[in-house]
Amino acid sequence: MKVLKFGGTSVGSAQRMQEVTKLITDGEKKIVVLSAMSGTTNALVEISDYLYKKNPEGANEVINRLEAAYRRHVDELYTTDEYKQKGVEIIKSHFDYIRSFTKDIFTLFEEKVVLAQGELISTAMVNNYLCECGIQSTLLPALEYMRTDKNAEPDPVYIKEKLENQLALYPDTEIFITQGFICRNAYGEIDNLQRGGSDYTASLIGAAICAEEIQIWTDIDGMHDNDPRIVDKTSPVRHLHFEEAAELAYFGAKILHPTCIQPAKYNNIPVRLLNTMDPSAPGTIISNETEKGKIKAVAAKDNITAIKIKSSHMLLAHGFLRKVFEIFESYQTSIDMICTSEVGVSVSIDNTKHLNEILNDLKKYGTVTVDKEMCIVCVVGDLEWDNIRFEAKAIDAMQDIPVRMISYGGSNYNISLLIKECDKKAALQSLSNMLFNNK
């Protein structure tokens, strides 16, 4: 069995829902995870904001506007009076429920219930459309099996047991439709998965049922070896190792959040990224398989600040690095890159919220210098240390660009270089020419 996830834009209109139906009705047994229709969650957040501010009139205005939009979707989606009426009833029941929150105290608990309505509506609408098309499908309520523990982390044992029980009730069903993002917490309250959202749901379901494959359908054509808006002659990346995907995700690549694919990684289930706008394209597959001796992509992250701490006290001193790192930890600031010498250490950060406080504390231990408006460029691929020439090629490509820091060896899948933001485009183009276009 496969697990297919479709995001908000993929089910963002009646036409898109009809196109998704064509994609999932291929005769294979599957679980389909759906997000809320695009724009819905933002509207529900706006409704919640009005209710927090004790402004039911403002909330009702947004509710009425959103309900009217859904009524239009119903008219466009269904062709028979019977299923149009069912669609109207679905919409009315959910929006009447949302309106009920305008008459009482509104807290975080009620907000999460309101936010859950988007996924509940989209899945009910698609399931109703499948029924109209004569396709055997079953609505699988995520709130019956998806749960987090007291640490707000998914409870895989509970999920597996409850999901298997749900599936066993419908042995002849071809297509199961379920909600992404939403769940119950350890106390039985409606909640959400936060990180990764619907992608996380798909990965957890895939792990629970030992799926053959998890497919993530978006309106993006997989992953490219570089940003096509900046670099000429980019090409799609057809295969990534999970670790390579995690490296690229940090750099803002339109790819899965690392935490949301961990269940798939640990259970050795491949994840395929596919494009709803071009279903015939092969997309990008992410798995535990490494393509030996191959560079996959180059990515960059802006708004980086570099900090150098230089001190003669560091020479042969025990505990110096610990003291430095404790300062960053005390201000909940993550370090991206680190390079050390006998008398100094350089680090980079992307969160400057507490920069002044950090600098003041660091000055207790040495001379501190700061470089702002920096950029990390990352080369991703099979970069095992015994793969000769890859690191040399990357450095060679930067021969005309000043490099502030280089990080190599912390991972088998990347080389990171810290440069000025103004040099980013030239660096990416040079790396692309050297690594991909000069074969």
Short mmCIF file of C-alpha atoms in Angstrom, two decimals:
data_model
loop_
_atom_site.label_atom_id
_atom_site.label_comp_id
_atom_site.label_asym_id
_atom_site.label_seq_id
_atom_site.Cartn_x
_atom_site.Cartn_y
_atom_site.Cartn_z
CA MET A 1 0.00 0.00 0.00
CA LYS A 2 1.17 3.53 -0.79
CA VAL A 3 0.56 6.77 1.08
CA LEU A 4 -0.14 9.88 -1.03
CA LYS A 5 -0.22 13.39 0.41
CA PHE A 6 -1.69 16.41 -1.36
CA GLY A 7 -1.10 19.93 -0.06
CA GLY A 8 -3.44 22.89 0.08
CA THR A 9 -2.80 24.14 -3.45
CA SER A 10 -3.34 20.62 -4.82
CA VAL A 11 -6.90 20.68 -3.43
CA GLY A 12 -7.30 24.47 -3.66
CA SER A 13 -10.28 24.50 -6.02
CA ALA A 14 -13.00 22.24 -7.39
CA GLN A 15 -10.93 21.65 -10.52
CA ARG A 16 -7.87 20.70 -8.49
CA MET A 17 -9.92 18.25 -6.42
CA GLN A 18 -11.16 16.64 -9.63
CA GLU A 19 -7.57 16.36 -10.92
CA VAL A 20 -6.44 14.79 -7.63
CA THR A 21 -9.25 12.24 -7.98
CA LYS A 22 -7.87 11.23 -11.39
CA LEU A 23 -4.40 10.77 -9.88
CA ILE A 24 -5.53 8.53 -7.02
CA THR A 25 -7.95 6.27 -8.95
CA ASP A 26 -5.49 3.91 -10.58
CA GLY A 27 -6.78 0.69 -9.05
CA GLU A 28 -4.06 0.47 -6.37
CA LYS A 29 -4.87 0.42 -2.65
CA LYS A 30 -3.73 3.60 -0.92
CA ILE A 31 -4.17 6.06 1.91
CA VAL A 32 -4.58 9.65 0.71
CA VAL A 33 -3.65 12.46 3.13
CA LEU A 34 -5.20 15.86 2.37
CA SER A 35 -4.44 19.33 3.69
CA ALA A 36 -7.03 22.08 4.03
CA MET A 37 -7.87 23.96 0.83
CA SER A 38 -5.33 26.74 0.24
CA GLY A 39 -6.20 29.91 2.13
CA THR A 40 -8.50 28.14 4.57
CA THR A 41 -6.09 27.81 7.49
CA ASN A 42 -5.15 31.49 7.24
CA ALA A 43 -8.84 32.41 7.34
CA LEU A 44 -9.40 30.17 10.37
CA VAL A 45 -6.45 31.81 12.12
CA GLU A 46 -8.02 35.20 11.38
CA ILE A 47 -11.33 34.01 12.84
CA SER A 48 -9.53 32.79 15.95
CA ASP A 49 -7.75 36.12 16.29
CA TYR A 50 -11.08 37.98 16.30
CA LEU A 51 -12.44 35.57 18.90
CA TYR A 52 -9.38 36.04 21.14
CA LYS A 53 -10.07 39.77 20.91
CA LYS A 54 -13.73 39.17 21.85
CA ASN A 55 -14.95 40.50 18.51
CA PRO A 56 -17.62 38.02 17.34
CA GLU A 57 -18.84 40.40 14.63
CA GLY A 58 -15.43 40.42 12.95
CA ALA A 59 -15.21 36.64 13.29
CA ASN A 60 -18.67 36.14 11.76
CA GLU A 61 -17.78 38.34 8.81
CA VAL A 62 -14.78 36.14 7.98
CA ILE A 63 -16.83 32.96 8.64
CA ASN A 64 -19.56 34.10 6.23
CA ARG A 65 -17.04 35.03 3.56
CA LEU A 66 -15.25 31.69 3.85
CA GLU A 67 -18.50 29.72 3.84
CA ALA A 68 -19.67 31.54 0.69
CA ALA A 69 -16.41 30.56 -1.04
CA TYR A 70 -16.95 26.92 -0.06
CA ARG A 71 -20.52 27.03 -1.38
CA ARG A 72 -19.13 28.07 -4.75
CA HIS A 73 -16.65 25.18 -4.62
CA VAL A 74 -19.55 22.79 -3.96
CA ASP A 75 -21.48 24.10 -6.98
CA GLU A 76 -18.42 23.60 -9.18
CA LEU A 77 -17.32 20.23 -7.79
CA TYR A 78 -20.49 18.15 -7.95
CA THR A 79 -22.74 17.55 -10.95
CA THR A 80 -25.75 15.77 -9.41
CA ASP A 81 -28.32 17.38 -7.12
CA GLU A 82 -27.97 14.54 -4.61
CA TYR A 83 -24.24 15.06 -4.06
CA LYS A 84 -24.49 18.84 -4.28
CA GLN A 85 -26.98 18.66 -1.42
CA LYS A 86 -24.62 16.42 0.55
CA GLY A 87 -21.84 18.90 -0.12
CA VAL A 88 -23.97 21.78 1.15
CA GLU A 89 -24.75 19.80 4.29
CA ILE A 90 -21.04 19.14 4.87
CA ILE A 91 -20.23 22.83 4.57
CA LYS A 92 -23.15 23.96 6.72
CA SER A 93 -22.41 21.55 9.57
CA HIS A 94 -18.76 22.63 9.85
CA PHE A 95 -19.44 26.36 9.61
CA ASP A 96 -22.30 26.17 12.08
CA TYR A 97 -19.87 24.45 14.44
CA ILE A 98 -17.28 27.20 13.92
CA ARG A 99 -19.98 29.83 14.64
CA SER A 100 -20.73 28.15 17.96
CA PHE A 101 -17.35 29.38 19.23
CA THR A 102 -18.39 33.02 18.82
CA LYS A 103 -20.76 32.70 21.78
CA ASP A 104 -18.44 31.56 24.56
CA ILE A 105 -14.97 31.87 26.05
CA PHE A 106 -12.23 31.31 23.46
CA THR A 107 -8.91 29.70 24.46
CA LEU A 108 -6.05 27.82 22.81
CA PHE A 109 -8.09 24.62 23.04
CA GLU A 110 -10.97 26.12 21.04
CA GLU A 111 -8.55 27.60 18.52
CA LYS A 112 -7.11 24.16 17.72
CA VAL A 113 -10.62 22.79 17.24
CA VAL A 114 -11.40 25.65 14.82
CA LEU A 115 -8.12 25.15 12.90
CA ALA A 116 -8.90 21.43 12.47
CA GLN A 117 -12.04 22.22 10.48
CA GLY A 118 -10.10 22.99 7.30
CA GLU A 119 -8.78 19.44 6.91
CA LEU A 120 -12.08 17.93 8.02
CA ILE A 121 -13.96 19.89 5.32
CA SER A 122 -11.53 19.17 2.44
CA THR A 123 -11.44 15.42 3.13
CA ALA A 124 -15.24 15.21 3.43
CA MET A 125 -15.66 17.07 0.13
CA VAL A 126 -13.21 14.85 -1.76
CA ASN A 127 -14.65 11.67 -0.28
CA ASN A 128 -18.14 12.83 -1.30
CA TYR A 129 -16.88 13.51 -4.84
CA LEU A 130 -15.32 10.04 -5.06
CA CYS A 131 -18.68 8.56 -4.06
CA GLU A 132 -20.39 10.61 -6.78
CA CYS A 133 -17.89 9.19 -9.28
CA GLY A 134 -18.77 5.66 -8.15
CA ILE A 135 -15.34 5.06 -6.61
CA GLN A 136 -15.15 3.01 -3.44
CA SER A 137 -13.53 5.15 -0.75
CA THR A 138 -13.67 5.45 3.01
CA LEU A 139 -13.14 8.52 5.17
CA LEU A 140 -10.51 7.63 7.78
CA PRO A 141 -10.75 10.09 10.71
CA ALA A 142 -7.24 11.13 11.77
CA LEU A 143 -8.59 11.98 15.22
CA GLU A 144 -9.27 8.26 15.75
CA TYR A 145 -5.63 7.17 15.36
CA MET A 146 -3.19 10.10 15.21
CA ARG A 147 -1.99 11.03 18.71
CA THR A 148 0.91 12.78 20.41
CA ASP A 149 2.36 11.92 23.81
CA LYS A 150 2.90 14.18 26.85
CA ASN A 151 6.00 15.64 25.17
CA ALA A 152 3.90 16.64 22.11
CA GLU A 153 5.75 14.03 20.03
CA PRO A 154 3.88 11.46 17.90
CA ASP A 155 3.10 8.19 19.69
CA PRO A 156 4.07 5.57 17.06
CA VAL A 157 2.83 2.53 19.03
CA TYR A 158 -0.62 4.07 19.54
CA ILE A 159 -0.78 5.28 15.92
CA LYS A 160 0.11 1.85 14.52
CA GLU A 161 -2.37 -0.02 16.70
CA LYS A 162 -5.31 2.32 16.14
CA LEU A 163 -4.64 2.74 12.43
CA GLU A 164 -4.46 -1.01 11.85
CA ASN A 165 -7.77 -1.39 13.71
CA GLN A 166 -9.38 1.27 11.52
CA LEU A 167 -8.10 -0.27 8.28
CA ALA A 168 -9.28 -3.74 9.34
CA LEU A 169 -12.85 -2.46 9.47
CA TYR A 170 -12.81 -1.89 5.69
CA PRO A 171 -10.90 -4.79 4.08
CA ASP A 172 -12.38 -4.16 0.62
CA THR A 173 -11.79 -0.42 0.47
CA GLU A 174 -9.49 0.74 -2.32
CA ILE A 175 -8.96 4.36 -1.26
CA PHE A 176 -8.82 5.75 2.25
CA ILE A 177 -9.07 9.53 2.65
CA THR A 178 -7.66 11.06 5.82
CA GLN A 179 -6.66 14.42 7.27
CA GLY A 180 -3.13 15.74 7.55
CA PHE A 181 -1.80 17.98 10.32
CA ILE A 182 -4.51 17.31 12.93
CA CYS A 183 -4.34 14.85 15.82
CA ARG A 184 -5.26 14.39 19.47
CA ASN A 185 -2.83 15.02 22.28
CA ALA A 186 -2.12 12.75 25.25
CA TYR A 187 -5.20 14.13 27.04
CA GLY A 188 -7.59 13.41 24.16
CA GLU A 189 -7.88 17.06 23.09
CA ILE A 190 -7.80 18.09 19.42
CA ASP A 191 -4.30 19.28 18.58
CA ASN A 192 -1.90 19.39 15.63
CA LEU A 193 1.49 17.98 14.67
CA GLN A 194 3.10 21.44 14.31
CA ARG A 195 6.38 20.64 12.54
CA GLY A 196 5.96 19.36 9.01
CA GLY A 197 2.17 19.35 9.16
CA SER A 198 0.54 17.08 6.60
CA ASP A 199 3.91 15.78 5.36
CA TYR A 200 4.55 14.54 8.89
CA THR A 201 1.16 12.80 8.92
CA ALA A 202 1.98 11.00 5.67
CA SER A 203 5.36 9.89 7.00
CA LEU A 204 3.87 8.62 10.28
CA ILE A 205 1.15 6.71 8.43
CA GLY A 206 3.71 5.24 6.03
CA ALA A 207 5.82 4.03 8.94
CA ALA A 208 2.79 2.62 10.78
CA ILE A 209 1.62 0.48 7.82
CA CYS A 210 5.11 -0.26 6.41
CA ALA A 211 4.11 1.45 3.17
CA GLU A 212 5.68 0.59 -0.14
CA GLU A 213 6.22 4.30 -0.83
CA ILE A 214 5.20 7.73 0.44
CA GLN A 215 4.33 10.25 -2.26
CA ILE A 216 4.25 13.98 -1.53
CA TRP A 217 2.36 15.84 -4.27
CA THR A 218 2.91 19.59 -4.55
CA ASP A 219 2.84 22.25 -7.28
CA ILE A 220 6.68 22.29 -7.34
CA ASP A 221 8.66 20.21 -9.84
CA GLY A 222 10.75 18.23 -7.40
CA MET A 223 14.22 19.47 -6.42
CA HIS A 224 16.77 21.27 -8.64
CA ASP A 225 20.55 21.14 -8.43
CA ASN A 226 20.50 24.91 -7.92
CA ASP A 227 18.05 27.81 -7.60
CA PRO A 228 16.82 28.43 -11.19
CA ARG A 229 16.00 32.05 -10.26
CA ILE A 230 19.71 32.75 -9.65
CA VAL A 231 21.71 30.20 -11.65
CA ASP A 232 21.56 29.38 -15.36
CA LYS A 233 21.19 25.83 -16.68
CA THR A 234 19.76 24.09 -13.61
CA SER A 235 18.36 20.59 -13.84
CA PRO A 236 16.06 18.47 -11.64
CA VAL A 237 17.59 16.20 -9.01
CA ARG A 238 15.98 12.79 -9.35
CA HIS A 239 17.39 11.07 -6.26
CA LEU A 240 18.50 12.21 -2.81
CA HIS A 241 19.64 10.42 0.31
CA PHE A 242 17.61 11.39 3.40
CA GLU A 243 20.71 13.11 4.81
CA GLU A 244 21.17 15.10 1.60
CA ALA A 245 17.53 16.17 1.76
CA ALA A 246 18.02 17.26 5.38
CA GLU A 247 21.04 19.38 4.45
CA LEU A 248 19.13 21.09 1.63
CA ALA A 249 16.06 21.68 3.78
CA TYR A 250 18.09 23.84 6.14
CA PHE A 251 19.02 26.04 3.21
CA GLY A 252 15.40 26.72 2.34
CA ALA A 253 15.08 24.26 -0.52
CA LYS A 254 11.45 23.52 -1.38
CA ILE A 255 11.71 20.10 0.15
CA LEU A 256 10.44 18.19 3.16
CA HIS A 257 11.24 19.31 6.68
CA PRO A 258 13.87 16.92 8.13
CA THR A 259 11.77 16.02 11.18
CA CYS A 260 8.75 15.06 9.12
CA ILE A 261 10.58 12.43 7.10
CA GLN A 262 12.36 10.80 10.05
CA PRO A 263 9.71 8.04 10.39
CA ALA A 264 10.19 7.19 6.72
CA LYS A 265 13.97 7.26 7.06
CA TYR A 266 14.03 5.01 10.13
CA ASN A 267 11.63 2.53 8.52
CA ASN A 268 13.48 2.59 5.19
CA ILE A 269 10.45 3.81 3.20
CA PRO A 270 11.25 5.90 0.10
CA VAL A 271 9.59 9.30 -0.20
CA ARG A 272 8.80 10.58 -3.70
CA LEU A 273 8.18 14.28 -4.43
CA LEU A 274 5.77 14.72 -7.34
CA ASN A 275 4.20 17.63 -9.18
CA THR A 276 0.39 17.86 -9.45
CA MET A 277 0.83 20.27 -12.39
CA ASP A 278 2.93 17.71 -14.27
CA PRO A 279 1.93 14.23 -13.02
CA SER A 280 3.98 12.44 -15.67
CA ALA A 281 7.27 13.94 -14.42
CA PRO A 282 9.37 11.45 -12.41
CA GLY A 283 9.88 13.90 -9.54
CA THR A 284 12.51 13.42 -6.84
CA ILE A 285 12.85 10.28 -4.75
CA ILE A 286 14.38 10.45 -1.26
CA SER A 287 15.65 7.23 0.30
CA ASN A 288 18.46 5.65 2.29
CA GLU A 289 20.30 4.81 -0.93
CA THR A 290 23.36 6.90 -1.80
CA GLU A 291 24.41 7.56 -5.39
CA LYS A 292 28.12 6.99 -5.02
CA GLY A 293 30.50 9.61 -6.33
CA LYS A 294 27.88 12.17 -7.28
CA ILE A 295 27.30 15.80 -6.32
CA LYS A 296 23.57 16.51 -6.18
CA ALA A 297 22.95 20.19 -5.53
CA VAL A 298 24.20 23.56 -4.38
CA ALA A 299 22.13 25.73 -2.04
CA ALA A 300 22.56 29.00 -0.13
CA LYS A 301 21.24 30.64 3.02
CA ASP A 302 21.29 34.41 3.56
CA ASN A 303 21.24 36.59 6.69
CA ILE A 304 24.14 34.82 8.37
CA THR A 305 26.33 36.50 10.99
CA ALA A 306 29.88 35.30 11.64
CA ILE A 307 31.52 35.73 15.05
CA LYS A 308 35.23 35.19 15.77
CA ILE A 309 36.57 34.84 19.34
CA LYS A 310 40.35 35.13 19.53
CA SER A 311 42.17 34.44 22.77
CA SER A 312 45.68 33.42 23.81
CA HIS A 313 44.02 31.74 26.82
CA MET A 314 42.55 29.18 24.43
CA LEU A 315 45.97 27.66 23.70
CA LEU A 316 46.00 24.22 25.36
CA ALA A 317 43.13 25.35 27.66
CA HIS A 318 40.55 22.82 28.75
CA GLY A 319 36.91 23.93 28.77
CA PHE A 320 37.30 27.03 26.56
CA LEU A 321 34.95 25.80 23.84
CA ARG A 322 32.45 24.63 26.44
CA LYS A 323 32.28 28.13 27.90
CA VAL A 324 31.77 29.63 24.44
CA PHE A 325 28.99 27.20 23.52
CA GLU A 326 27.25 27.68 26.86
CA ILE A 327 26.86 31.36 26.05
CA PHE A 328 24.99 30.56 22.83
CA GLU A 329 22.93 27.93 24.64
CA SER A 330 21.93 30.38 27.39
CA TYR A 331 20.41 32.66 24.72
CA GLN A 332 18.82 29.74 22.81
CA THR A 333 20.82 30.58 19.70
CA SER A 334 21.87 27.73 17.40
CA ILE A 335 25.29 27.64 15.76
CA ASP A 336 25.40 26.74 12.04
CA MET A 337 29.08 26.45 11.23
CA ILE A 338 32.17 26.23 13.45
CA CYS A 339 35.91 26.42 12.71
CA THR A 340 38.68 26.32 15.30
CA SER A 341 42.40 27.06 15.54
CA GLU A 342 44.86 26.96 18.42
CA VAL A 343 44.03 30.54 19.43
CA GLY A 344 40.51 31.16 18.18
CA VAL A 345 37.13 29.91 17.17
CA SER A 346 34.74 31.18 14.49
CA VAL A 347 31.04 30.39 14.42
CA SER A 348 28.06 31.46 12.32
CA ILE A 349 24.48 32.04 13.42
CA ASP A 350 21.25 32.95 11.60
CA ASN A 351 19.36 34.22 14.67
CA THR A 352 20.60 37.63 15.83
CA LYS A 353 17.85 38.32 18.36
CA HIS A 354 20.32 38.21 21.28
CA LEU A 355 23.45 39.17 19.35
CA ASN A 356 24.45 42.10 21.60
CA GLU A 357 24.09 40.05 24.78
CA ILE A 358 26.06 37.17 23.24
CA LEU A 359 28.87 39.51 22.17
CA ASN A 360 29.06 41.10 25.62
CA ASP A 361 29.41 37.68 27.27
CA LEU A 362 31.97 36.45 24.72
CA LYS A 363 34.19 39.47 25.36
CA LYS A 364 34.93 38.02 28.81
CA TYR A 365 36.98 35.32 27.10
CA GLY A 366 38.72 37.07 24.22
CA THR A 367 38.72 39.60 21.40
CA VAL A 368 35.47 39.40 19.44
CA THR A 369 34.87 40.45 15.82
CA VAL A 370 31.63 40.27 13.87
CA ASP A 371 30.86 40.00 10.14
CA LYS A 372 27.25 40.60 9.10
CA GLU A 373 25.39 40.17 5.80
CA MET A 374 27.08 36.85 5.19
CA CYS A 375 25.82 33.80 3.31
CA ILE A 376 26.41 30.05 3.67
CA VAL A 377 26.80 28.17 0.39
CA CYS A 378 26.44 24.41 0.68
CA VAL A 379 27.54 21.69 -1.76
CA VAL A 380 25.53 18.50 -1.22
CA GLY A 381 26.25 14.99 -2.44
CA ASP A 382 28.37 11.92 -1.76
CA LEU A 383 31.26 13.66 0.00
CA GLU A 384 32.95 10.81 1.84
CA TRP A 385 36.46 11.94 2.74
CA ASP A 386 38.09 9.38 0.47
CA ASN A 387 36.24 10.66 -2.62
CA ILE A 388 39.15 12.41 -4.28
CA ARG A 389 38.76 15.81 -5.99
CA PHE A 390 35.21 16.81 -4.98
CA GLU A 391 36.37 19.14 -2.22
CA ALA A 392 39.12 20.42 -4.48
CA LYS A 393 36.62 21.24 -7.22
CA ALA A 394 34.42 23.15 -4.78
CA ILE A 395 37.38 25.18 -3.49
CA ASP A 396 38.65 25.72 -7.04
CA ALA A 397 35.31 27.18 -8.04
CA MET A 398 35.73 29.82 -5.33
CA GLN A 399 39.16 31.01 -6.47
CA ASP A 400 37.88 34.54 -7.25
CA ILE A 401 35.54 34.81 -4.24
CA PRO A 402 36.67 35.63 -0.67
CA VAL A 403 35.75 32.75 1.69
CA ARG A 404 35.35 33.54 5.39
CA MET A 405 34.93 29.95 6.69
CA ILE A 406 34.92 26.41 5.32
CA SER A 407 33.25 23.43 7.03
CA TYR A 408 34.12 19.96 5.73
CA GLY A 409 34.07 16.59 7.46
CA GLY A 410 31.19 17.14 9.86
CA SER A 411 28.95 15.26 7.46
CA ASN A 412 29.50 12.81 4.65
CA TYR A 413 27.07 14.80 2.53
CA ASN A 414 28.11 18.46 2.49
CA ILE A 415 30.77 21.13 2.26
CA SER A 416 29.73 24.55 3.60
CA LEU A 417 31.42 27.83 2.68
CA LEU A 418 30.76 31.18 4.35
CA ILE A 419 30.96 34.16 1.99
CA LYS A 420 29.56 37.69 1.69
CA GLU A 421 25.93 37.89 0.55
CA CYS A 422 26.96 40.14 -2.33
CA ASP A 423 29.10 37.28 -3.72
CA LYS A 424 26.32 34.67 -3.55
CA LYS A 425 25.19 34.75 -7.19
CA ALA A 426 28.73 34.57 -8.53
CA ALA A 427 29.58 31.73 -6.13
CA LEU A 428 26.52 29.67 -7.03
CA GLN A 429 27.09 30.13 -10.76
CA SER A 430 30.78 29.25 -10.47
CA LEU A 431 30.04 26.13 -8.40
CA SER A 432 27.32 25.10 -10.84
CA ASN A 433 29.67 25.50 -13.81
CA MET A 434 32.45 23.58 -12.08
CA LEU A 435 30.37 20.76 -10.59
CA PHE A 436 27.51 20.25 -13.06
CA ASN A 437 28.25 21.92 -16.41
CA ASN A 438 31.95 21.10 -16.78
CA LYS A 439 31.83 17.33 -17.16
#
